[in-house]
Coordinates of C-alpha atoms in Angstrom, one line a residue:
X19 CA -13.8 16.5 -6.5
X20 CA -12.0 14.1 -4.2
X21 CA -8.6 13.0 -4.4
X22 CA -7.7 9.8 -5.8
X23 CA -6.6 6.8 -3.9
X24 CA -3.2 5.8 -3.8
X25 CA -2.0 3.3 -6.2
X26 CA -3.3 0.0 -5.4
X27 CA -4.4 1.4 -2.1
X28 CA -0.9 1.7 -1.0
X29 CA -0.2 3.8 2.5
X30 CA 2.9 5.3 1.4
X31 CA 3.6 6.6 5.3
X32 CA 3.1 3.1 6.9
X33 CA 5.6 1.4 4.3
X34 CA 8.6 4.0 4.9
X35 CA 9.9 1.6 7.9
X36 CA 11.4 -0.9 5.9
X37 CA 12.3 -0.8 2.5
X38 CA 10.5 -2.8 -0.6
X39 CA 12.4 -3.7 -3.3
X40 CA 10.2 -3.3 -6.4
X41 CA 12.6 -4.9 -8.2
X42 CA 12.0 -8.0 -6.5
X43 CA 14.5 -10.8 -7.8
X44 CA 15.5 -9.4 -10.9
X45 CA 19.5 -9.4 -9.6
X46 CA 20.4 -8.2 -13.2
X47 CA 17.6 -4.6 -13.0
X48 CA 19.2 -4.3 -9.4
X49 CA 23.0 -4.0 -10.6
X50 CA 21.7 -1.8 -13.7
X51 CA 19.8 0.3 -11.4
X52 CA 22.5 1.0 -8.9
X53 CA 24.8 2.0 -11.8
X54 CA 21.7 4.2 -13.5
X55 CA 22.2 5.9 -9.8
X56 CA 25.6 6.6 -10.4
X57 CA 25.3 8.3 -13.9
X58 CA 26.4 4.6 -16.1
X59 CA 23.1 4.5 -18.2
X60 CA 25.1 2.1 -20.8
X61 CA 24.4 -0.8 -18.6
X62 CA 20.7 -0.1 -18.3
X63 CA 20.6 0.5 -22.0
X64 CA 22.5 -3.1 -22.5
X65 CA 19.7 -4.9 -20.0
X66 CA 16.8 -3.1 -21.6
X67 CA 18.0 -4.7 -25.0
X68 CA 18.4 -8.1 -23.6
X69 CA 15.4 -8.2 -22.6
X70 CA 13.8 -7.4 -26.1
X71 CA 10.1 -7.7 -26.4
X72 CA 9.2 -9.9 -23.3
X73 CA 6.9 -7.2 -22.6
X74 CA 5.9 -8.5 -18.9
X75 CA 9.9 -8.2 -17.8
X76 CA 10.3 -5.0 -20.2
X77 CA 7.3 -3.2 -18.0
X78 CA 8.6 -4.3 -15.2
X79 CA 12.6 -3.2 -15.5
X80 CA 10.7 0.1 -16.8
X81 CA 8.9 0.8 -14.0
X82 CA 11.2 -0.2 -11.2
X83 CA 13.8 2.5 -12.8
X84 CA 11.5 5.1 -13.4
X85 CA 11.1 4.9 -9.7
X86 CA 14.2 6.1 -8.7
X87 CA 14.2 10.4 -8.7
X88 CA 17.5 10.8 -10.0
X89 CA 16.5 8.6 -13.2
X90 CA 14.9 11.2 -15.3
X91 CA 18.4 13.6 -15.2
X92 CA 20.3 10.2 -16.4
X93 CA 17.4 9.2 -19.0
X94 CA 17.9 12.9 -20.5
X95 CA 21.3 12.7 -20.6
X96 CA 21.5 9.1 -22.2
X97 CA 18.4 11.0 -24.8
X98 CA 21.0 13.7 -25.5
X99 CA 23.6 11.1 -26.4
X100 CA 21.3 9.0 -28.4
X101 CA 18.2 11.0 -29.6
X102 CA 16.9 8.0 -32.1
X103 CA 17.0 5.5 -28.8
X104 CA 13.2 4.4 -27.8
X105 CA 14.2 3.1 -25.1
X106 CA 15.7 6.5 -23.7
X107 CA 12.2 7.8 -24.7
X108 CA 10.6 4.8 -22.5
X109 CA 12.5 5.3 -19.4
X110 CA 12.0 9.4 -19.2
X111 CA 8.4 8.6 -19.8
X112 CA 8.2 6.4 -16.8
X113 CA 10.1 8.6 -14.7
X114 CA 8.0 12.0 -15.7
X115 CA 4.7 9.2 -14.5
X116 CA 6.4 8.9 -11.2
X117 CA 7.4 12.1 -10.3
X118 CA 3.6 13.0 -11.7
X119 CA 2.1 10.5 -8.8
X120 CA 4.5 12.1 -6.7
X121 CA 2.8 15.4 -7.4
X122 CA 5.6 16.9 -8.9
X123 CA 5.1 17.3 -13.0
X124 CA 2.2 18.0 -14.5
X125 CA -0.4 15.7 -15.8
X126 CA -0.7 16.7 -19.1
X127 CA 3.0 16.8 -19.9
X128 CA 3.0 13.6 -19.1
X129 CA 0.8 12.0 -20.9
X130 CA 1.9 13.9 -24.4
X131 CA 5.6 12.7 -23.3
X132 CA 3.6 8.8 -23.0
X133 CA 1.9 9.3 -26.1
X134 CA 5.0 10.6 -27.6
X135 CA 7.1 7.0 -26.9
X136 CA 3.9 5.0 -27.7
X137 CA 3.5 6.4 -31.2
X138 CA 7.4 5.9 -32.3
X139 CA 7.0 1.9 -31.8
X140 CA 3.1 1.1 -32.0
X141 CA 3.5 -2.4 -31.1
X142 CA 5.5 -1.9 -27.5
X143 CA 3.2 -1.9 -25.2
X144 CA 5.2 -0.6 -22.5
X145 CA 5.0 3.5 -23.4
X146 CA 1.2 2.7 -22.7
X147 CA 1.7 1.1 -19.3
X148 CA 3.6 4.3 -17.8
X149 CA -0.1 6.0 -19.1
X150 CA -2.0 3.5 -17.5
X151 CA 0.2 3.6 -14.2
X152 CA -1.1 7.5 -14.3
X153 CA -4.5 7.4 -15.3
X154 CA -5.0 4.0 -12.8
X155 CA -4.8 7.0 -10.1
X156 CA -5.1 10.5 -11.9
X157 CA -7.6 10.1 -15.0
X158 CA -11.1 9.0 -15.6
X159 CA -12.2 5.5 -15.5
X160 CA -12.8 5.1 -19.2
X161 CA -9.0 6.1 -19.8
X162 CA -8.4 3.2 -18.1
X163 CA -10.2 0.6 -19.5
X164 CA -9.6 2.0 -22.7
X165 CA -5.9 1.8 -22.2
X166 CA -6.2 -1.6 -20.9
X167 CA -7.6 -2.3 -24.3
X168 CA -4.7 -1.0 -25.9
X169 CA -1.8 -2.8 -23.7
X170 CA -4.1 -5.9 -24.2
X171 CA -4.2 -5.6 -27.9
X172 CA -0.3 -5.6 -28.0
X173 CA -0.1 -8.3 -25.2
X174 CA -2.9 -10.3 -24.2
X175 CA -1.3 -11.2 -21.0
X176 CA 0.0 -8.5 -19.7
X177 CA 0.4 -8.6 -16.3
X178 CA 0.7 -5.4 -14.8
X179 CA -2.0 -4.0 -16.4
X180 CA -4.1 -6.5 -15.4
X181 CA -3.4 -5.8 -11.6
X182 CA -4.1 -2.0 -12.3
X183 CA -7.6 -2.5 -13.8
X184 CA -8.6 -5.2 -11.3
X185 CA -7.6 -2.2 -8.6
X186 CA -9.4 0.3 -10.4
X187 CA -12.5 -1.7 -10.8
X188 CA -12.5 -3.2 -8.0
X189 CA -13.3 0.7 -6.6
X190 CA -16.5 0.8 -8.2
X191 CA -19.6 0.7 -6.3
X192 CA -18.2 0.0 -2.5
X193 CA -21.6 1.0 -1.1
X194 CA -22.8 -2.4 -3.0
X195 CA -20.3 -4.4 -0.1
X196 CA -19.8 -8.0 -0.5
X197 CA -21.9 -8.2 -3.8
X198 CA -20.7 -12.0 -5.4
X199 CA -21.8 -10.5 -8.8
X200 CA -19.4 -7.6 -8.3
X201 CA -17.7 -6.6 -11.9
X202 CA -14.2 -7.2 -10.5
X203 CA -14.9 -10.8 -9.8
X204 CA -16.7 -11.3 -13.2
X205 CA -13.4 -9.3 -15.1
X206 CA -11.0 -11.3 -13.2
X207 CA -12.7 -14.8 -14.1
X208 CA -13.1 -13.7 -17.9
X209 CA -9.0 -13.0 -17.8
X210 CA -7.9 -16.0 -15.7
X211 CA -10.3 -18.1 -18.2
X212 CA -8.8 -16.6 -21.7
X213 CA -5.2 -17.0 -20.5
X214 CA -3.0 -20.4 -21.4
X215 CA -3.0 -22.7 -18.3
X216 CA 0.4 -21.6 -17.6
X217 CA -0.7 -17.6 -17.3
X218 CA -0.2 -16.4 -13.8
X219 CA -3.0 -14.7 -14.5
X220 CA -4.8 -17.7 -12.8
X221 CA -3.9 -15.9 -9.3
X222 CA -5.9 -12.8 -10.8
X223 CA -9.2 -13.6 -8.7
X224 CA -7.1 -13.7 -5.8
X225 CA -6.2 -10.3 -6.5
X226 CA -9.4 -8.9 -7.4
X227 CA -10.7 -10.1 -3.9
X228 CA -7.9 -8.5 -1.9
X229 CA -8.5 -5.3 -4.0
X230 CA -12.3 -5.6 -3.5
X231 CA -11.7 -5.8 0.6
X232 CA -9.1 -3.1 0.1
X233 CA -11.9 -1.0 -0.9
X234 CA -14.5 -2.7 1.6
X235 CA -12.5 -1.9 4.9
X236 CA -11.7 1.9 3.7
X237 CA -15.6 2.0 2.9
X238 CA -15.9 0.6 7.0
X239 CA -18.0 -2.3 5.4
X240 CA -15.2 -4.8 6.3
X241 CA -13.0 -4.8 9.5
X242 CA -9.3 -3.1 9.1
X243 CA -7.6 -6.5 10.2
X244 CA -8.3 -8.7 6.8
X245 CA -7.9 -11.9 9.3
X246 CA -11.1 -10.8 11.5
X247 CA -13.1 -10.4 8.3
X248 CA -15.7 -13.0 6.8
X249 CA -14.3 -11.6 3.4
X250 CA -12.0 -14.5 2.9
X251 CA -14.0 -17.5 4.2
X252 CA -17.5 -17.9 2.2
X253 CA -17.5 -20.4 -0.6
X254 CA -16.5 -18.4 -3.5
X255 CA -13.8 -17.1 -1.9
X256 CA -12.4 -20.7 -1.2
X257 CA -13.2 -21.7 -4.4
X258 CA -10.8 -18.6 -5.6
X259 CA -8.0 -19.3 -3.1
X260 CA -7.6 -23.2 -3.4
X261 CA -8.3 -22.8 -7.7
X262 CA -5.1 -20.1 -7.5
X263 CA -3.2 -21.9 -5.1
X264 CA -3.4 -25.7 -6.9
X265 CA -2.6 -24.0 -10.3
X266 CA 0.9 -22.7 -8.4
X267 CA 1.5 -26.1 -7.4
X268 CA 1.0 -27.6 -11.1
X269 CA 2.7 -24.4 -12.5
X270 CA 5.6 -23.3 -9.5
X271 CA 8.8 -22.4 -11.6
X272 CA 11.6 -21.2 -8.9
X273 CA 14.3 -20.2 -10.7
X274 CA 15.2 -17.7 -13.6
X275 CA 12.5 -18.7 -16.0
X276 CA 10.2 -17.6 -13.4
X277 CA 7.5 -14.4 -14.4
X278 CA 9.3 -11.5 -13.4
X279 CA 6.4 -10.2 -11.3
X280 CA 5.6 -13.7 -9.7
X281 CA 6.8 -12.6 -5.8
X282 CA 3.5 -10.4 -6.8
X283 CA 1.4 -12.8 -7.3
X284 CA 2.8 -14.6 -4.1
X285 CA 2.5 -12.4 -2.2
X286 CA -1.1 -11.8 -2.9
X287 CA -1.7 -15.4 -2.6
X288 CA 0.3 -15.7 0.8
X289 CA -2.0 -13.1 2.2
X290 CA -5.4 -15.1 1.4
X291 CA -4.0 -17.9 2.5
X292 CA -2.8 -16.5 6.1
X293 CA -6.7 -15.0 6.3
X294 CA -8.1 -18.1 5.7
X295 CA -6.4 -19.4 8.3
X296 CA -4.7 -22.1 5.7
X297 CA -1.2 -22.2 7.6
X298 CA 0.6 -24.7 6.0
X299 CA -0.4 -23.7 2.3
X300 CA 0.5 -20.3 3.5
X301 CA 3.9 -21.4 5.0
X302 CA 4.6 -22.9 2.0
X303 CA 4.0 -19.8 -0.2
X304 CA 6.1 -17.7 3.1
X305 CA 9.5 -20.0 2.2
X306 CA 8.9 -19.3 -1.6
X307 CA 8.5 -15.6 -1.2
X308 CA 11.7 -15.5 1.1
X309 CA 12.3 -11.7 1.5
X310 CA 10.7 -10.6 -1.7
X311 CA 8.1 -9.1 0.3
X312 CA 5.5 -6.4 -1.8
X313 CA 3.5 -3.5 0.1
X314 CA -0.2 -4.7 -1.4
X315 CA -2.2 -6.9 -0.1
X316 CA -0.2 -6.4 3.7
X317 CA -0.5 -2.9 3.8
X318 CA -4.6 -3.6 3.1
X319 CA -6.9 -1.2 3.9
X320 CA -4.1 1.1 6.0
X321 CA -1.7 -1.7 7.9
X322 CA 2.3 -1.4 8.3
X323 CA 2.7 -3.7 5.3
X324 CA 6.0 -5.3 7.1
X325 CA 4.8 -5.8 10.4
X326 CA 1.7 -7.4 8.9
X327 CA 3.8 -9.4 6.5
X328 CA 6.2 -10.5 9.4
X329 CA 3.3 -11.7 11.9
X330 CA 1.3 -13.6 8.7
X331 CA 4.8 -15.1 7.9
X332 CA 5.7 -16.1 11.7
X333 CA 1.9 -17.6 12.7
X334 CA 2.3 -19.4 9.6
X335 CA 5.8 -21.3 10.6
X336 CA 4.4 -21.5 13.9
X337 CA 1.4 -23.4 12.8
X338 CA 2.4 -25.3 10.4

């Protein structure tokens, strides 16, 4: 059996030259998370209750600490002080997922430890994300779509998971190659269409076709520089691009009410627009990212994410 591809096609080497921050412009997750690093979990446990059930932020601030490696010896001793706390439960979970991707717990101790957190508060979907995060790149395919289900019963919006089953489908017949009918496309529509007007989810199309090249150009069915491929300039995919890119302009909220994983979505956006060769739409998008750049879509199908981030972002200005 092969080995699985790295989340969200990720090239894990090519990134370790300059440091993402996953926790993008949440200021408040950076100060807890430098203090979780110093052994103060009080401070993550007072942000983790502000931020109650706004499930999109509460994934997010979960993930972004159970990132760190020295989190799961903090979470355990923050368990040990409060056994009854859920989110203590949470937060090891998370960091026992992480370390799992990192090859370095096993599979199946993680997911009871998931299952575990998921079952003492059924309607948090945020236990179910950490499984998801793992089976997106470990399990089967119909773990995944049927704990998208779950998340997705809890919160129809959800945004992470979202990203991870686009990325997962999107992997799904890549000898079929630039297929318009492809199930990632139809999955992505269907989503964008259910959500309120104001859903980011309306970038999700966008997504989906970065994913879908992702898997193209490792498949050698697209070219490895996304800007020399044909991927991003047919009719449907302008359709996609200038739909996602009209709904930021009606919908653009910079400042703290913004989503909490909207540089994400900008990101993505930023990247279709520099491959199809929209400067000043993508310039625009450049000033609003600032220097929240994210790995995916740059480091798409095995780029230096920041060098291919920092020549997108300077041809744009240039152009514009």
């Amino acid at each position: 059996m092969s080995p699985p591809p790295p989340p969200l096609g990720r090239s894990r080497k090519k990134a370790a030259g300059h440091a993402f921050d996953a926790a993008l412009d949440d200021a408040e997750l950076v100060t807890a998370r430098a203090a979780l690093a110093q052994g103060r979990w009080t401070e993550v446990r007072a942000l983790l209750a502000a931020t109650g059930d706004d499930w999109d932020r509460r994934g997010h601030r979960f993930d972004v600490l159970g990132q760190e490696p020295t989190t799961g010896a903090w979470a355990r001793d923050w368990q040990l002080a409060e056994p009854e706390s859920h989110d203590a439960e949470v937060l090891l979970a998370f960091a026992a997922v992480h370390k799992a991707l990192r090859g370095k717990e096993r599979s199946d101790r993680v997911r009871a430890r998931c299952r575990d957190a998921a079952a003492r508060v059924p309607a948090d979907p945020t236990p179910i994300l950490a499984l998801l995060l793992l089976e997106r790149s470990l399990g089967h395919e119909e773990d995944v779509v049927r704990l998208f289900d779950e998340i997705r019963h809890r919160h129809p919006e959800h945004h992470h998971a979202h990203h991870l089953m686009v990325a997962r489908l999107a992997e799904r017949r890549p000898g079929a190659g630039q297929d318009p009918m492809h199930e990632v496309y139809d999955f992505a529509a269907w989503a964008a269409e259910q959500a309120p007007a104001d859903s980011p989810l309306a970038v999700l199309p966008v997504v989906a076709h970065a994913e879908r090249y992702r898997v193209l150009a490792a498949a050698g069915l697209e070219p490895p520089d996304p800007a020399a491929s044909g991927h991003w300039v047919g009719r449907r995919a302008r359709g996609v691009m200038k739909a996602a890119f009209d709904w930021w302009l009606e919908w653009e909220t910079p400042d703290e009410t913004a989503h909490p994983r909207c540089h994400v979505d900008l990101n993505f956006l930023a990247h279709a627009k520099s491959c199809e060769g929209r400067a000043a739409e993508a310039a625009a998008l450049f000033h609003r990212i600032g220097r929240h750049a994210t790995p995916a879509p740059w480091s798409y199908p095995d780029r230096d994410p920041y060098a291919a981030f920092t020549a997108a972002r300077a041809t744009a200005f240039g152009a514009a």
